């Protein structure tokens, strides 16, 4: 990492109460860029909207950034603390005749647009009315009539928009509150931001951003990189209603932060050697904004789950136990988890699956479907009877129990997997779980025998 750098980027979430996976991707790509180039990674909460200026709408966002270990430099900047900067910028724009006051309501603008044939956006009605400030009057930025506004995006190359197609947009609401567009530009300038790395949904804002930047005389503009949109399986933009979009939900669903972070890095980007699952330090080394693909990226929960399984398998057993402990119910389940950790790690793809691998410690789990499936076989009664004798082994170890089990299968002339089912369901209530013999060792001889007997009686009283 370069020691000194004048580069600065920022993640600028709006307080929505949760961290959207798309926002998390923006945060991550800013962080990767910063760690890769030595840039500072700043964090700014865009809470100009006074209704959103409530800590509880920001807490989860910061918590999830911490959970993902996306550490930022310096203190969090809150736009709600910086009103005077925005007022000064607006005053400067007003003084330089870049603005005008407007008292149109949304309905009035819409009605005029409809009458004129349906062109959306503001029609410039108040441009030359010479209104002064007053209640109910917003401040609009007067965009140029001719020429075009262009920029080179690191991910999308050259982007150009005719100024005639950029409406005179509001920079201060009639309530006096500065708008996102204005505050965003003022803060990027005052914070010395050199790289604006953000979602594609802001691509349309960038020409307005640049017009404001120039009108405010801020000098050289930042470099832009607009990240790809995230889409679901139907190639539709992720939506809160249809899709699981909150990072916190993935945490609750038992995903590991390292796996989540690794997966998010693969949305629109991939390492040149194609090795996708790898330590974050390597991703930092390989990451280049220029290599990000602008096409929409499929947020594939199956692939995320697969990667999560890999990360779970790679954990040291005690680390796995510590993390999975939060998801299991009590000390008995935790003891089983500790005893069988490597075997569970092999199988669980998320931490929320872990309880089903240990909850049989309290007694066979009540699952009628599992029971019917395993016990409908004619072999079930014979397997249970046979096991009761066969498991009378000298030493209660997985090896001896396994040998006894193979003998039993031979004696019953049955394939071993056909008798695994009834025995497993008799003892745990479940058709899947850790290897049977390790389960039996954990339960101990007496408890195993008691459960076999109970199951046998239940089968034919
Ligand atoms: N506050 C904006 C958002 O949450 C981000 C603006 C930006 O990154 O420039 O979408
Ligand atoms: Zn107007």
XYZ file of C-alpha atoms and ligand atoms in Angstrom:
472
model
C 0.000 0.000 0.000
C 1.433 3.404 -0.937
C 2.457 5.282 2.200
C 1.330 8.762 1.199
C -1.604 9.562 -0.969
C -3.758 12.580 -1.665
C -6.565 10.414 -2.893
C -9.864 10.376 -1.053
C -13.056 8.485 -1.611
C -16.171 8.202 0.475
C -19.195 6.096 1.165
C -22.220 8.355 1.539
C -25.266 6.398 2.702
C -28.657 7.968 3.226
C -30.199 6.948 6.566
C -32.664 4.265 5.548
C -32.493 2.128 8.688
C -30.661 -0.736 7.034
C -27.655 -1.422 4.809
C -28.834 -2.532 1.367
C -26.581 -5.101 -0.322
C -26.124 -2.643 -3.196
C -24.940 0.018 -0.744
C -22.680 -2.537 0.879
C -21.156 -3.177 -2.534
C -20.540 0.596 -2.933
C -18.961 0.720 0.517
C -16.798 -2.298 -0.256
C -15.592 -1.032 -3.636
C -14.689 2.316 -2.068
C -12.859 0.470 0.695
C -11.026 -1.804 -1.782
C -10.030 1.192 -3.859
C -8.760 2.969 -0.749
C -6.848 0.007 0.643
C -5.399 -0.707 -2.775
C -4.247 2.868 -3.551
C -3.631 4.285 -0.082
C -6.564 6.671 -0.482
C -8.503 7.733 2.574
C -11.903 6.109 2.892
C -14.338 8.583 4.447
C -17.861 8.029 5.668
C -20.591 10.615 5.311
C -24.200 10.234 6.367
C -26.455 12.094 3.928
C -29.151 13.197 6.324
C -30.091 16.634 4.982
C -33.673 15.482 5.017
C -34.549 16.414 8.609
C -37.020 13.562 8.904
C -34.175 11.164 8.345
C -31.861 12.820 10.793
C -32.489 10.174 13.463
C -29.673 8.036 14.842
C -31.665 4.809 14.680
C -31.776 5.120 10.893
C -27.987 5.178 10.743
C -26.987 2.758 13.510
C -27.643 -0.409 11.562
C -25.703 0.902 8.568
C -22.634 1.574 10.710
C -23.043 -1.737 12.550
C -23.115 -3.659 9.300
C -20.040 -1.823 7.970
C -18.270 -2.855 11.169
C -19.578 -6.396 10.807
C -18.065 -6.520 7.310
C -14.829 -4.972 8.700
C -15.078 -2.065 6.267
C -13.256 0.348 8.530
C -13.332 4.003 7.566
C -10.832 6.783 8.207
C -11.608 9.572 10.670
C -14.952 10.494 12.170
C -18.316 9.979 10.528
C -19.451 13.193 8.837
C -23.128 14.088 9.192
C -24.675 16.464 6.703
C -27.130 17.528 9.378
C -24.185 19.237 11.149
C -23.118 21.180 8.103
C -26.099 23.352 7.206
C -24.030 26.548 7.157
C -21.790 25.173 4.396
C -24.817 24.545 2.207
C -26.323 27.950 2.940
C -23.057 29.615 1.954
C -22.935 27.634 -1.293
C -26.532 28.552 -2.126
C -25.805 32.225 -1.382
C -22.854 32.080 -3.767
C -24.997 30.537 -6.499
C -27.746 33.100 -5.959
C -25.207 35.928 -6.083
C -23.809 34.608 -9.359
C -27.303 34.409 -10.884
C -27.170 30.641 -11.290
C -30.539 30.271 -9.602
C -34.090 31.513 -9.453
C -37.018 31.130 -7.093
C -39.948 28.956 -8.001
C -43.351 28.653 -6.374
C -44.781 25.922 -8.599
C -46.322 22.906 -6.929
C -45.645 19.441 -8.275
C -49.248 19.218 -9.485
C -48.977 22.459 -11.423
C -45.805 21.302 -13.172
C -47.425 17.967 -13.999
C -50.577 19.584 -15.359
C -48.556 21.896 -17.620
C -46.428 18.996 -18.844
C -49.526 16.990 -19.629
C -51.075 19.863 -21.588
C -47.815 20.312 -23.503
C -47.614 16.680 -24.574
C -46.131 14.841 -21.626
C -42.452 15.824 -21.463
C -41.393 15.030 -17.869
C -39.377 17.288 -15.566
C -39.556 20.965 -14.762
C -40.584 23.207 -17.669
C -38.743 26.386 -16.673
C -41.976 28.219 -15.895
C -40.418 30.556 -13.276
C -37.101 31.160 -15.051
C -37.884 34.737 -15.962
C -40.609 35.614 -13.485
C -38.103 37.357 -11.245
C -39.574 35.970 -8.003
C -37.773 36.810 -4.795
C -37.379 34.555 -1.757
C -40.439 33.806 0.308
C -42.542 31.114 1.910
C -43.405 28.250 -0.413
C -40.591 29.150 -2.798
C -37.882 26.707 -3.744
C -34.512 27.593 -5.242
C -33.819 26.105 -8.653
C -30.507 25.847 -10.432
C -30.595 27.378 -13.917
C -28.985 24.826 -16.230
C -27.326 26.001 -19.462
C -29.454 26.020 -22.608
C -26.754 24.854 -24.985
C -23.719 22.668 -25.004
C -23.320 19.410 -23.200
C -21.938 18.095 -19.941
C -19.560 15.195 -20.185
C -17.291 13.104 -18.008
C -15.114 10.048 -18.246
C -16.308 7.298 -15.965
C -13.674 4.758 -14.945
C -16.163 1.952 -15.502
C -18.356 3.343 -18.283
C -15.903 5.413 -20.355
C -17.281 8.606 -21.877
C -20.700 9.842 -20.765
C -22.198 12.996 -22.339
C -25.591 14.675 -21.853
C -27.074 17.626 -23.757
C -27.586 20.483 -21.305
C -30.937 21.199 -22.954
C -32.058 17.850 -21.544
C -31.102 18.696 -17.973
C -34.019 20.317 -16.178
C -33.638 23.295 -13.836
C -33.444 21.235 -10.668
C -34.278 22.231 -7.092
C -31.324 22.823 -4.766
C -33.247 24.197 -1.778
C -36.749 23.056 -0.923
C -39.494 25.546 -0.167
C -38.998 24.497 3.489
C -35.456 25.867 3.307
C -33.825 22.414 3.443
C -30.917 21.931 1.027
C -31.345 19.093 -1.425
C -29.209 15.997 -1.706
C -27.645 17.114 -5.000
C -26.341 20.348 -3.555
C -25.112 18.941 -0.242
C -23.458 16.035 -2.039
C -21.388 18.369 -4.240
C -20.538 20.848 -1.480
C -19.350 18.044 0.787
C -17.318 16.259 -1.850
C -15.526 19.555 -2.502
C -15.056 20.453 1.155
C -13.895 16.944 2.056
C -11.407 16.912 -0.818
C -12.947 13.860 -2.472
C -10.958 12.817 -5.552
C -12.923 9.666 -6.432
C -16.700 9.345 -6.430
C -17.461 5.618 -6.453
C -21.197 4.988 -6.263
C -24.113 3.066 -7.667
C -25.398 3.283 -11.202
C -28.620 4.813 -9.869
C -26.638 8.052 -9.471
C -25.399 8.173 -13.072
C -28.237 10.568 -13.978
C -27.250 12.875 -11.135
C -23.674 13.274 -12.270
C -24.275 15.871 -15.027
C -26.168 17.996 -12.475
C -23.345 17.403 -10.013
C -20.831 18.675 -12.558
C -22.890 21.769 -13.429
C -23.108 22.670 -9.742
C -19.435 21.953 -9.217
C -18.479 24.279 -12.036
C -20.924 27.017 -11.006
C -19.416 26.919 -7.512
C -15.933 27.293 -9.012
C -14.535 24.242 -7.258
C -11.765 23.513 -9.781
C -10.730 20.046 -10.977
C -13.615 17.597 -10.737
C -13.389 14.195 -9.044
C -13.003 10.983 -11.000
C -16.265 9.022 -11.266
C -16.882 5.302 -11.151
C -20.506 4.171 -11.336
C -20.861 0.597 -10.139
C -23.164 -1.932 -11.779
C -26.764 -2.317 -10.725
C -27.571 -5.479 -8.751
C -30.373 -7.616 -10.170
C -32.226 -10.746 -9.089
C -32.714 -14.044 -10.908
C -35.339 -12.474 -13.179
C -32.809 -9.768 -14.071
C -34.929 -7.216 -12.240
C -33.460 -4.553 -10.004
C -33.331 -5.888 -6.429
C -36.396 -4.731 -4.575
C -37.081 -4.632 -0.879
C -40.436 -6.274 -1.424
C -39.311 -9.183 -3.595
C -35.754 -9.808 -2.480
C -33.727 -10.089 0.674
C -31.755 -6.855 0.360
C -30.667 -6.067 3.906
C -27.156 -7.106 4.937
C -28.476 -7.596 8.482
C -30.820 -10.307 7.188
C -27.867 -12.221 5.799
C -26.111 -11.897 9.142
C -29.229 -13.266 10.853
C -29.450 -16.050 8.297
C -26.039 -17.296 9.370
C -23.721 -15.906 6.726
C -20.159 -15.106 7.750
C -19.012 -11.537 7.188
C -15.867 -12.685 5.351
C -17.975 -14.758 2.967
C -20.395 -11.901 2.401
C -17.550 -9.488 1.724
C -15.823 -11.908 -0.637
C -19.091 -12.486 -2.490
C -19.903 -8.765 -2.762
C -16.460 -8.198 -4.322
C -17.448 -10.562 -7.147
C -20.448 -8.490 -8.220
C -19.203 -6.903 -11.412
C -15.585 -7.688 -10.665
C -13.455 -10.806 -10.788
C -9.771 -11.479 -10.221
C -7.719 -11.957 -13.409
C -6.771 -15.534 -12.451
C -10.410 -16.521 -11.911
C -9.857 -17.670 -8.300
C -12.922 -16.157 -6.696
C -12.781 -17.338 -3.109
C -9.671 -15.922 -1.483
C -8.459 -13.789 1.432
C -9.427 -10.144 1.356
C -5.766 -9.056 1.327
C -5.393 -10.704 -2.071
C -8.573 -9.099 -3.340
C -7.209 -5.709 -2.244
C -4.013 -6.385 -4.228
C -5.839 -7.446 -7.368
C -8.692 -4.941 -7.329
C -8.878 -2.274 -10.070
C -11.915 -0.051 -10.614
C -11.066 -0.070 -14.333
C -11.766 -3.815 -14.403
C -15.316 -3.486 -13.059
C -17.946 -4.530 -15.580
C -20.750 -1.982 -16.079
C -23.455 -4.574 -16.917
C -25.988 -5.435 -14.220
C -24.668 -8.048 -11.783
C -26.804 -10.975 -10.626
C -27.011 -11.136 -6.845
C -26.999 -14.911 -6.616
C -27.936 -16.157 -3.167
C -27.085 -19.746 -4.173
C -23.562 -18.753 -5.043
C -23.282 -16.717 -1.853
C -24.467 -19.768 0.103
C -21.938 -21.975 -1.618
C -19.127 -19.545 -0.826
C -20.366 -19.316 2.750
C -20.099 -23.100 3.027
C -16.492 -22.882 1.880
C -15.732 -20.247 4.487
C -17.413 -22.310 7.201
C -15.345 -25.359 6.290
C -12.149 -23.308 6.372
C -12.709 -21.975 9.922
C -10.614 -23.342 12.782
C -12.930 -25.604 14.789
C -12.931 -23.397 17.894
C -13.669 -20.321 15.810
C -16.544 -22.170 14.178
C -17.888 -23.179 17.598
C -17.652 -19.596 18.863
C -19.545 -18.212 15.894
C -22.156 -20.954 15.674
C -22.820 -20.803 19.429
C -24.956 -17.712 18.963
C -27.321 -19.737 16.840
C -27.835 -22.738 19.147
C -30.266 -22.841 22.006
C -28.424 -23.878 25.161
C -25.405 -25.401 26.876
C -26.288 -28.986 25.896
C -26.461 -28.051 22.241
C -23.235 -26.111 22.585
C -21.541 -29.187 24.071
C -22.643 -31.280 21.085
C -21.483 -28.519 18.771
C -18.054 -28.468 20.398
C -17.773 -32.271 20.268
C -18.852 -32.625 16.645
C -17.631 -29.302 15.204
C -15.501 -30.542 12.278
C -18.245 -32.940 11.187
C -20.854 -30.165 11.249
C -18.544 -27.728 9.445
C -18.322 -30.221 6.594
C -22.066 -30.102 6.165
C -23.559 -26.754 7.173
C -23.674 -24.021 4.534
C -24.944 -21.339 6.910
C -24.803 -20.998 10.689
C -28.591 -21.158 10.892
C -28.372 -24.778 9.749
C -26.248 -25.671 12.763
C -29.061 -26.132 15.329
C -30.528 -28.980 13.270
C -27.195 -30.787 13.669
C -27.273 -30.653 17.475
C -30.858 -30.221 18.658
C -31.322 -33.992 19.073
C -29.314 -33.827 22.291
C -32.527 -33.151 24.221
C -34.309 -36.151 22.722
C -35.314 -37.253 19.228
C -36.750 -34.317 17.317
C -40.451 -34.639 16.613
C -40.672 -34.870 12.834
C -43.502 -37.040 11.539
C -42.297 -36.946 7.963
C -38.812 -38.117 8.880
C -40.317 -40.895 10.993
C -42.651 -42.091 8.220
C -39.913 -41.979 5.643
C -37.454 -44.024 7.711
C -39.851 -46.425 9.432
C -42.025 -47.457 6.489
C -39.259 -49.868 5.425
C -39.870 -53.476 6.412
C -36.308 -53.462 7.688
C -36.926 -50.827 10.331
C -38.063 -53.153 13.127
C -35.302 -55.663 12.400
C -32.710 -52.873 12.307
C -33.821 -51.528 15.675
C -33.965 -54.985 17.268
C -30.627 -55.891 15.765
C -28.970 -52.647 16.798
C -30.048 -53.087 20.347
C -27.937 -56.255 20.492
C -25.228 -55.285 18.040
C -24.399 -52.078 19.886
C -23.517 -54.015 22.995
C -19.893 -53.244 22.116
C -16.977 -53.456 24.545
C -15.822 -49.910 23.966
C -18.314 -47.179 23.051
C -16.328 -45.606 20.222
C -17.280 -44.548 16.710
C -14.986 -47.256 15.262
C -16.466 -50.093 17.288
C -20.007 -48.900 16.673
C -19.285 -48.657 12.989
C -17.931 -52.215 12.902
C -20.979 -53.455 14.802
C -23.239 -51.637 12.365
C -21.545 -53.244 9.330
C -21.932 -56.690 10.945
C -25.596 -55.964 11.521
C -26.113 -54.938 7.887
C -24.447 -58.204 6.794
C -26.605 -60.229 9.102
C -29.776 -58.546 7.831
C -28.490 -58.843 4.255
C -29.271 -55.157 3.814
C -27.217 -52.324 2.320
C -25.833 -50.261 5.236
C -27.590 -47.074 4.099
C -30.957 -48.845 4.403
C -30.473 -49.384 8.106
C -28.786 -46.041 8.740
C -32.144 -44.293 8.176
C -34.240 -46.094 10.816
C -31.429 -45.976 13.387
C -30.740 -42.307 12.803
C -34.398 -41.346 13.040
C -34.861 -43.527 16.120
C -32.029 -41.741 17.898
C -32.215 -38.162 16.541
C -35.626 -37.857 14.888
C -33.924 -36.531 11.777
C -32.994 -38.091 8.448
C -29.818 -36.025 8.112
C -27.183 -34.947 10.581
C -23.627 -35.643 11.609
C -22.353 -39.211 11.042
C -24.447 -41.618 13.079
C -21.634 -43.132 15.153
C -20.328 -39.782 16.305
C -23.850 -38.900 17.373
C -24.088 -42.162 19.345
C -20.738 -41.565 21.025
C -21.896 -38.132 22.082
C -25.171 -39.468 23.474
C -23.473 -42.328 25.330
C -24.453 -45.941 25.674
C -27.397 -45.631 28.072
C -29.113 -42.785 26.293
C -28.666 -44.467 22.900
C -30.116 -47.735 24.153
C -33.034 -45.952 25.790
C -33.849 -44.104 22.581
C -33.617 -47.285 20.498
C -35.985 -49.025 22.871
C -38.491 -46.193 22.867
C -38.464 -46.050 19.085
C -38.930 -49.790 18.842
C -41.957 -49.651 21.102
C -43.401 -46.787 19.132
C -42.997 -48.782 15.930
C -45.108 -51.701 17.139
C -46.267 -51.337 20.723
N -26.642 9.217 -0.428
C -26.640 8.567 -1.706
C -27.323 7.223 -1.598
O -27.417 6.677 -0.522
C -25.239 8.322 -2.244
C -24.693 9.490 -2.931
C -23.306 9.301 -3.449
O -22.649 8.276 -3.183
O -22.855 10.223 -4.114
O -27.762 6.698 -2.597
Zn -41.827 27.387 -10.987
